[in-house]
Amino acid sequence: MRGQATVPKSRTTAQAQSRWRTLASGARRYPLLFVGVSLATVIVVVGLLAPWITPYPHDAGSATHATAALQSPGAHHWFGTDLVGRDVLTRVVHGARVSLAIAIFVLLIAAVVGLTVGLTAGFVGGKVDTLLMRITDVFLAFPALLLSVALSAVLTASATSAVVAISATWWPWYARLSRAQAAAIRRTGYCDAARVIGASRSRQLWRHVLPNAATPVFVQMSLDAAGIILTAATLSYLGLGAQDPTPEWGLMVSQGQSLATTAWWVVTFPGLAIVLTAIAFNFIGDGLQTAFDPKRARR
Amino acid sequence: MISIRDLRIAYDGRVVAHVPELDLSAGTIMGIAGESGSGKSQTALAVMGLSGYAGAHVSGSITLDGQELTTKSRREWQTIRGRRIAMIMQSPRAALNPTVTLGTLFRRSLRLHGVSRADSKARMRTALDEVVLSPDILDRYPHQVSGGQAQRFAIALVSALRADVVIADEPTSALDVTVQAEVIEVLRDLRDRHGTAMLFISHDLAVISELADSVTIMRHGEVVESGPTALVMQTPRQVYTRELLAAVPTIRRGDPQ
Amino acid sequence: MIRYLAHRVLQAFGVVAGVVTLTFAIARLIPGDPAIAYAGPRATTAEIESVRQEFGLDDPAWKQFVSYVSGIVRGDWGTSLHTRQPVIEDLGRAIPTTLVLVVVGILVATAVGIPLGVLAARSAGRLGDLVVKVAAILAVSTPVFWLAILLQLVFFSRLGWLPVAGQYDPNLDATSPLSSVVGVPVIDALLTGNMPVFFSAATHMILPVIAIAAFPLGAVIMVTRAAMLENLAEEHIRMVRAIGFPERTVLGRWALRPSLNPVLALIALVFAYSLTNSFIVESVFNWPGLGSYAIKSIQSLDIPAILGVTLFVALVYVLLNVVVDILQAFIDPRVRA
């Protein structure tokens, strides 16, 4: 019968629907960010659940099956097996844990060291500033890979040494970035104002100032996640990072390199994993930049 | 020269400016006054055909000597912009490309509109004379000149291009009061000497009352009042206009109130 | 302008000094006894001892550092422990090969990247922009070592279109022997008019150049796009549009020139990064450049050689930054202030 009033939706359904709508409009406006976050989430979740969702979890450890070596992708081994018969799919999925762990640790260390140096330099200024920035310049002038290689040669190669080596090359960027922010804040007179107002109320000031200053750092971090994963993979490829049997993607590529022409799967899948993960974080970083851009770089 | 009828400028469906009727005659200066957000700058951009670059949707009619401008293609606009209608912007130094000298900008603009090399030299010299700038300024970069010099340069450029209509979008707002007077003098000279019609956009009623022959007052995107300057200033019909006039400081000689 | 230059050069010296110190410090920390490595596994204690004396390996750290630094300034960069030649000569032989690869790669990346970046800026927010952005991010996310291997797999193993490794076809040595001028086959062949070798060398360059140009290409696209978008929003662009310049001129000349500044800075950064990437590409494609020299040096704990390579790369980086600063000052007059 026409004119019948529609049954009102329950509040929770309406809320859920509006949330989906916001998500959909967000996805349309920032497609890359959306894809990046989704992809990264999938990778992180898959990596976390690796021991339970992979078919041959022991292959990520020290198990070897000489008889099953170099099988091409098929029903039992979707990604085939490597030189010593380990399931490539399992090792690639576990590789996510290794790479993500390295990225997290490096970001933490680099950010802590870099921000300490940079913020000190920016806020204190003067001679301290110049000295700290010269030191930063020297580390910046040192090509990242070479420094990582050199440090890895000094410490015995392992995933941990890779973390230390990469952190040593990564902190200068955070130092530069945070120093610029700190110097800019200092210039705006917030510090003097804070001192005049008194300590407790100055904390209110920081709550407004810091978020703005923090955004570029967060964008940098997501872009860096990709770079760190690539550097870690390169170090392992060169034999200066994680060692066998750790399922690190770069290591897997180097292990399969000599047989690449016949056993293409040993080299291809780990490489694809690296590319996908790096792309995910790069999409996030780029998406964040576009989303927080004050000029809204569209049209 | 310029006639606007039922102009509507919208961003994402939201109308930011609505001008039902506006006529600019040759050799006159029409002031468009209002606070920020009143839609006056949007109107100026629409007359130049530049609204599209910012993502606006324009409906209605804007004619130049009978030619409809809202339907012109980009290529057609190239013969109109600079040559028939020119524009002067609010931040004079920011409006000049930082990587070339003022002279380079001047030369290229003239060459673009088909002025021969010899004629260009003559025109530039005359134009700079009229705005009281030394030819040395042609060798300077935008960051090396003052705001007032940059704005007078812009006016010289526009004058050398022999545009019939000049749209001045808040040309004095970024300048000191003393420099403002110089620029206003130069603009008045442009009208008197070359018969240039002008749309002068400003939030400063005092400046408009000095310079404009007629005035249109806008608020929140709508036209509130319009007419000859003296008339509007002395007998404002709308409450808003009266409030605006009341807000003008009265330390000026020859104050209409 | 001169004062700016002088200041920059002085700054550069300071950084170089820091790099030398850091390099030396790290090299000292590398475990293993270089004297034994040099003398060989069957050397007697006496021989090892004489090696130590000869290279001053027993001296205190500071003394070794001083003699190292004074040597560098004099042009004596030490003697390589694994080639037994002066490090500087080894570098002289290896550098041209690497430089050709990197320079060509960067040139390709710039020539292709800048127009694509402008294109992306022009269609900002629309499909063209999205496609270019995704391609650029893909280029930046692909590890060099994997890309090199993949290129070999696809273009040599599967398609047979391009050679797998080497600088030119060695069979040509019999029919058209190559005389050495610079030490780089493709250049030498061109200079001596040896066409067969030139074409062979050129085709042998394609895959390595693609491998090394991928990352810079992506980076140049992104930076150009960002700089263009920022400039396109500026008043001076609205001004030239209002003067009546056609859109392609607005983009290609008025917006591009101020945008080149950050692109140049990026190229300096990316050049040093590509230099180290070239080591990997050289290793995969079997090119006798700095890469193989560096790898052999690391494997044989050849400290003078390692120091030499590191110092060279760091010097290139510093030099490049100075050159870029000069170019930036040239392009954008505001920098000179």
Tab-separated table of N, CA and C in Angstrom, chain C residues 15 25 37 40 50 53 209 243 301 305 310:
chain	number	residue	atom	x	y	z
C	15	VAL	N	83.067	18.351	5.299
C	15	VAL	CA	82.362	17.067	5.249
C	15	VAL	C	83.298	15.951	4.801
C	25	ALA	N	87.982	5.022	10.781
C	25	ALA	CA	87.562	4.413	12.041
C	25	ALA	C	86.896	3.070	11.799
C	37	ALA	N	96.165	-11.837	5.530
C	37	ALA	CA	95.445	-11.910	4.264
C	37	ALA	C	96.379	-11.587	3.094
C	40	GLY	N	99.288	-14.295	2.652
C	40	GLY	CA	98.857	-15.584	2.136
C	40	GLY	C	98.818	-16.643	3.222
C	50	SER	N	107.190	-8.963	8.287
C	50	SER	CA	107.755	-7.975	7.371
C	50	SER	C	106.642	-7.217	6.661
C	53	GLN	N	105.522	-4.583	8.989
C	53	GLN	CA	106.452	-3.453	9.002
C	53	GLN	C	106.225	-2.583	7.769
C	209	VAL	N	71.481	-0.714	-17.973
C	209	VAL	CA	71.017	0.663	-17.811
C	209	VAL	C	69.576	0.681	-17.306
C	243	ILE	N	48.135	36.576	-18.787
C	243	ILE	CA	48.766	37.320	-19.884
C	243	ILE	C	48.428	36.671	-21.213
C	301	LEU	N	89.694	-8.522	2.698
C	301	LEU	CA	90.024	-7.602	3.790
C	301	LEU	C	91.053	-6.568	3.352
C	305	ALA	N	92.142	-0.645	-0.189
C	305	ALA	CA	91.217	-0.619	-1.318
C	305	ALA	C	89.821	-0.230	-0.859
C	310	THR	N	85.416	3.684	-0.741
C	310	THR	CA	84.495	4.470	0.079
C	310	THR	C	84.765	5.953	-0.062
